[in-house]
Short mmCIF file of C-alpha atoms and ligand atoms in Angstrom, two decimals:
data_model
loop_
_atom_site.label_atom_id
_atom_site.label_comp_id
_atom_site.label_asym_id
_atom_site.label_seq_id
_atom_site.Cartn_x
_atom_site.Cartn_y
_atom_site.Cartn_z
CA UNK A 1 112.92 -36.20 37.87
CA UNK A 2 109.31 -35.38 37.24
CA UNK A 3 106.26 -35.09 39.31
CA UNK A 4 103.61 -36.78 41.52
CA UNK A 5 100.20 -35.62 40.57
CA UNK A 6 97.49 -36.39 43.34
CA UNK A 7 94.00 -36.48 42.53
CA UNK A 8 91.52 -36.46 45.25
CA UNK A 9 87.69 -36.58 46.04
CA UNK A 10 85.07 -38.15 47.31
CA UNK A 11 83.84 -41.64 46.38
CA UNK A 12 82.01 -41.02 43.04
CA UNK A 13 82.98 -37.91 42.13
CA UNK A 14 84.69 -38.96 39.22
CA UNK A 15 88.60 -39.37 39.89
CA UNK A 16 89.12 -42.63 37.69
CA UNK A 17 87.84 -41.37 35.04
CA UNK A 18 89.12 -37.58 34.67
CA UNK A 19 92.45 -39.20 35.26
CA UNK A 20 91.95 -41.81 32.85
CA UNK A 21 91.43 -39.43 29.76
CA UNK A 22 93.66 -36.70 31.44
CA UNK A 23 96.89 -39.27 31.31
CA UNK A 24 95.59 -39.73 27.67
CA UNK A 25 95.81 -36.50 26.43
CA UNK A 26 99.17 -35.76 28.47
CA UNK A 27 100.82 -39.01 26.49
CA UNK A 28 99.33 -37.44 23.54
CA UNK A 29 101.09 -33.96 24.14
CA UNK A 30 104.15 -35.97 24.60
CA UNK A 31 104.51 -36.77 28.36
CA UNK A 32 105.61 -40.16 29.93
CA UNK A 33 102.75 -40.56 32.13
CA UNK A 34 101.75 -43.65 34.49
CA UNK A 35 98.81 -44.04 36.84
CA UNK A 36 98.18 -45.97 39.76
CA UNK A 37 95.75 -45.89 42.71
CA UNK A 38 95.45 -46.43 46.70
CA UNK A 39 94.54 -48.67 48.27
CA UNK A 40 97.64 -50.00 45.96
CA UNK A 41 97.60 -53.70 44.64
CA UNK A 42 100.62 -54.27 47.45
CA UNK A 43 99.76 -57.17 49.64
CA UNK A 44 98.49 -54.24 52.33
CA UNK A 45 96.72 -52.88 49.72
CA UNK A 46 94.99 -55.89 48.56
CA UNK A 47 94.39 -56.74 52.68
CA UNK A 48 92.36 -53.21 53.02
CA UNK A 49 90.29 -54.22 49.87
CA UNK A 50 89.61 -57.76 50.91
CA UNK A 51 89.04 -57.25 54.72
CA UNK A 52 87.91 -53.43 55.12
CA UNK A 53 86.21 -51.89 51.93
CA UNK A 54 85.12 -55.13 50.64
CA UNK A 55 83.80 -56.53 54.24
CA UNK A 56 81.39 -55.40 56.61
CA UNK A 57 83.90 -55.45 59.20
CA UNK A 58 84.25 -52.42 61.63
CA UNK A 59 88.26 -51.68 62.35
CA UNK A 60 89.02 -48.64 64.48
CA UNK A 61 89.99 -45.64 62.31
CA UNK A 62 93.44 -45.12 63.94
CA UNK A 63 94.34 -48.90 63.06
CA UNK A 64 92.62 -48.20 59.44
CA UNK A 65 94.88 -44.63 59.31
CA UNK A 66 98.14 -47.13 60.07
CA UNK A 67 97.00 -49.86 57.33
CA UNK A 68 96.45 -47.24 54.61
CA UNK A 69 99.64 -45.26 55.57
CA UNK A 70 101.63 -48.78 55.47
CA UNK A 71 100.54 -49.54 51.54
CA UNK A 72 101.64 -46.10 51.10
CA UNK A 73 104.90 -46.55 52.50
CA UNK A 74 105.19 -49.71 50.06
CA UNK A 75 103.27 -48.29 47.21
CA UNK A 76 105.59 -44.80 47.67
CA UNK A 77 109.14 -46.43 47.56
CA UNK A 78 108.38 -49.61 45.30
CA UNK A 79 106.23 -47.40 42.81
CA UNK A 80 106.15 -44.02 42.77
CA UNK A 81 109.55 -42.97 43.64
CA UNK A 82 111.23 -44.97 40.94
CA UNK A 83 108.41 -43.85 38.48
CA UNK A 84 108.97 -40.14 38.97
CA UNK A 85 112.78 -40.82 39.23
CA UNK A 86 112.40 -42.20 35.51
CA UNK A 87 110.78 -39.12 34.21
CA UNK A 88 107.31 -39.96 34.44
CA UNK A 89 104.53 -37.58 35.64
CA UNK A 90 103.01 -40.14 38.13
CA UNK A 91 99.17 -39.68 38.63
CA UNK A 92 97.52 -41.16 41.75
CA UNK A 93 94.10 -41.55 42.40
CA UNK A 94 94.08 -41.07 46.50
CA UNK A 95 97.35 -40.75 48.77
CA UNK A 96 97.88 -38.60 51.98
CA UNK A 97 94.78 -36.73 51.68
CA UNK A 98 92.84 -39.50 51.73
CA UNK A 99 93.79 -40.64 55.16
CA UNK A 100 93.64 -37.06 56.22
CA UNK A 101 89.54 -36.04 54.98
CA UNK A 102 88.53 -40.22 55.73
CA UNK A 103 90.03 -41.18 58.92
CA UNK A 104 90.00 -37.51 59.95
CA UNK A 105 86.22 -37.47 59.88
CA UNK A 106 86.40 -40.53 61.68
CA UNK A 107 88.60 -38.40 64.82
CA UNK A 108 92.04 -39.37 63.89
CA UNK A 109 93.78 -36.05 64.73
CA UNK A 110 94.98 -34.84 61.34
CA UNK A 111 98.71 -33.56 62.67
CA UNK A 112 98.98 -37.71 63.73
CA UNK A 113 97.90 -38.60 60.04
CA UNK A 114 100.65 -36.47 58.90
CA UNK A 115 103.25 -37.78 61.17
CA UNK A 116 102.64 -41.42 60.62
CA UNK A 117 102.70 -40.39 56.51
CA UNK A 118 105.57 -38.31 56.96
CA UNK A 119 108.65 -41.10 55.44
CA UNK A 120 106.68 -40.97 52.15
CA UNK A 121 106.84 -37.30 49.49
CA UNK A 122 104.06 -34.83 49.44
CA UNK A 123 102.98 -34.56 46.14
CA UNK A 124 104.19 -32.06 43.61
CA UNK A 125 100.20 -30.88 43.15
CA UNK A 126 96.90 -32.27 44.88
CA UNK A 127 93.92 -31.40 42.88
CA UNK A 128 90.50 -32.04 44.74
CA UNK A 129 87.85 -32.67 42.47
CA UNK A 130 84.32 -31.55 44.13
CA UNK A 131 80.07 -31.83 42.91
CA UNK A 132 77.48 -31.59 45.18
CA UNK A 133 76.42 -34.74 47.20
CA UNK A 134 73.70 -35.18 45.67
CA UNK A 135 75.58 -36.17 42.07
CA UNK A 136 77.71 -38.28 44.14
CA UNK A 137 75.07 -40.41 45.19
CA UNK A 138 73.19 -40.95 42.58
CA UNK A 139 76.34 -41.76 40.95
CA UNK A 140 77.19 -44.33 43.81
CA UNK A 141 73.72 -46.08 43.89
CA UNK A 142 73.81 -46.89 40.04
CA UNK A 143 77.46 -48.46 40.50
CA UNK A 144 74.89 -51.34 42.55
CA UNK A 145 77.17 -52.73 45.40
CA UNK A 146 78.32 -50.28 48.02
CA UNK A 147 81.91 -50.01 49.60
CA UNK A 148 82.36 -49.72 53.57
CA UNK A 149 82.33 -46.17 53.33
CA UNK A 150 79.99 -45.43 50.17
CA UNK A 151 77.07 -46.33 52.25
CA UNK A 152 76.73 -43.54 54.88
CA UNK A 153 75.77 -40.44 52.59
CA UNK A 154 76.32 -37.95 55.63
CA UNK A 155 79.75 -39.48 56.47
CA UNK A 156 80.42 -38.61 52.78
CA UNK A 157 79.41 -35.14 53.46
CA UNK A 158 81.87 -34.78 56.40
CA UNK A 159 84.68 -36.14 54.40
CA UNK A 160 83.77 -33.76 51.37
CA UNK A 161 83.68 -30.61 53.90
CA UNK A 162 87.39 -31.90 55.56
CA UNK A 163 88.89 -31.88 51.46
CA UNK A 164 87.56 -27.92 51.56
CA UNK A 165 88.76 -27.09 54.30
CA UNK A 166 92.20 -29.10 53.86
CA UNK A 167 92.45 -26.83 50.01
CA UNK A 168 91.21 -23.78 51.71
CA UNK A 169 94.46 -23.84 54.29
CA UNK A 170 96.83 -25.21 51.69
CA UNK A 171 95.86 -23.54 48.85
CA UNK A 172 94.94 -26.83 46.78
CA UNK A 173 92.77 -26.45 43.45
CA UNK A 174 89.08 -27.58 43.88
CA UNK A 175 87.81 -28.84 40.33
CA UNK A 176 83.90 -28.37 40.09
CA UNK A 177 83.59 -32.14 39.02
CA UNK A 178 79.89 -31.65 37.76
CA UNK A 179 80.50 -29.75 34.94
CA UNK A 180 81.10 -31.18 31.43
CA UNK A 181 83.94 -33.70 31.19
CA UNK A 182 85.78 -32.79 28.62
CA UNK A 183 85.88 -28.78 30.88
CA UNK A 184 86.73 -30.87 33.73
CA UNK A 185 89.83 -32.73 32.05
CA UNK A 186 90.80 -29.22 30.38
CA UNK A 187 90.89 -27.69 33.87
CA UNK A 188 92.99 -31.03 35.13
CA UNK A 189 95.24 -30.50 32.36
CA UNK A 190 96.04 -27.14 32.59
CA UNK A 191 96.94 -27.34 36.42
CA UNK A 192 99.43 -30.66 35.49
CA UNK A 193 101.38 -29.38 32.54
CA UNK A 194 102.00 -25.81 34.39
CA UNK A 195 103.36 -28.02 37.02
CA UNK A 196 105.14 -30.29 34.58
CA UNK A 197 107.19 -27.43 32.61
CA UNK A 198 110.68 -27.60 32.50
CA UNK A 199 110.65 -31.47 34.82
CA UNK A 200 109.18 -33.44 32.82
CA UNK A 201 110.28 -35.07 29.99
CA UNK A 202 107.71 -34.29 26.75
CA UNK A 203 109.14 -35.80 23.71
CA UNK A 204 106.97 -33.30 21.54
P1 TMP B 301 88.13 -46.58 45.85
O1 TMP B 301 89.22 -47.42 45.31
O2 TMP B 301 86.78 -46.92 45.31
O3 TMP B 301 88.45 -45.12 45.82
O4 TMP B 301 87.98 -47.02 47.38
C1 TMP B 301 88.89 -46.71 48.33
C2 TMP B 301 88.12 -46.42 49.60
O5 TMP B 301 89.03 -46.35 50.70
C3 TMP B 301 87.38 -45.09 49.57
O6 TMP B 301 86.11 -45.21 50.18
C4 TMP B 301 88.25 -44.18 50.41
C5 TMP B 301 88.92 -45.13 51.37
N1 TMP B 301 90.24 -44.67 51.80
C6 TMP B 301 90.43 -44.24 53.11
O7 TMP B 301 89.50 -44.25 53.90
N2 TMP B 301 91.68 -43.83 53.49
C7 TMP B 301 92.75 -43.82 52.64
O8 TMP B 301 93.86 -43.43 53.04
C8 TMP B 301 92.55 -44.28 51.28
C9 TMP B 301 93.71 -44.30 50.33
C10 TMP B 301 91.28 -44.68 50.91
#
């Protein structure tokens, strides 16, 4: 057994990328390390990216909580679960706390998020990477097409202001994502392996 790493933030904060040369270095210090992402490439998953993100088509949060919580319940038992079982440290870009800071700024009540997400594991350690809006969207504009929810800067904001809350009341790390990346990684790194010691295999 080993441990589920979840990396959060808002859209262009940098997640893929931290995680990318965080799993990396872990493999390099020894660690059996996979990655994966939600929306997950289940046949849910792939539904949210073709009709929702991908679509200008409005869905009502609650029935947009439900659709992300199902690929979850897929992406958790088919994926994750067997992948931490094996002795990997299993780094996701988005999970639980995405439905919570998204579909809780659009009025899902937060304790219902958490109920309907509540067959799947909480993660071992969330890690919410932060930079100030105005990073994000710069970064976002040069990326040229925008995602359903990459559009509306101020929705952004609200979602970025749930995730500091949601760390402030459950004592989750917030990563200053604007720094250098290779002090950004280092930070990342240091908060996995502490969590890693003594479950996880490292063949170092
Ligand atoms: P991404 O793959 O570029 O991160 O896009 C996923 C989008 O879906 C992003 O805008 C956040 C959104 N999302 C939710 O609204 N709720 C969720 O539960 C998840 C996993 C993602």
């Amino acid at each position: 057994m080993c441990i589920l790493v979840d990396v959060e933030g808002i859209d262009g904060v940098g997640k893929s990328t931290v995680i990318r040369l965080t799993a990396d270095e872990l493999r390099r210090r020894g660690y059996l390390v996979y990655v994966t992402s939600e929306p997950s490439d289940s046949p849910i998953g792939l539904f949210i990216r073709k009709n929702v993100l991908e679509s200008n088509l409005e869905v009502e949060p609650t029935a947009l909580a439900l659709l992300f919580a199902a690929d979850r319940v897929v992406h958790y038992n088919r994926v994750i679960r067997p992948k931490v079982q094996e002795g990997y440290i299993v780094i996701t870009e988005r999970y639980i706390e995405s439905t919570v800071a998204y579909q809780g700024s659009q009025g899902v009540p937060i304790e219902w998020i958490m109920e309907i997400n509540s067959t799947v594991a909480e993660p071992d350690l969330v890690i919410i990477l932060n930079a100030p809006l105005s990073t994000v969207a710069g970064r976002l504009t040069s990326r040229g097409t925008l995602e359903y929810f990459e559009r509306n800067i101020s929705f952004l904001k609200s979602v970025q202001e749930t995730y500091l809350r949601r760390a402030r009341e459950r004592n989750y790390p917030v990563i200053d994502a604007s720094r250098l990346i290779k002090d950004v990684v280092n930070d990342v790194l240091t908060l996995i392996e502490d969590k890693a010691q003594g479950k996880c295999k490292n063949n170092n």
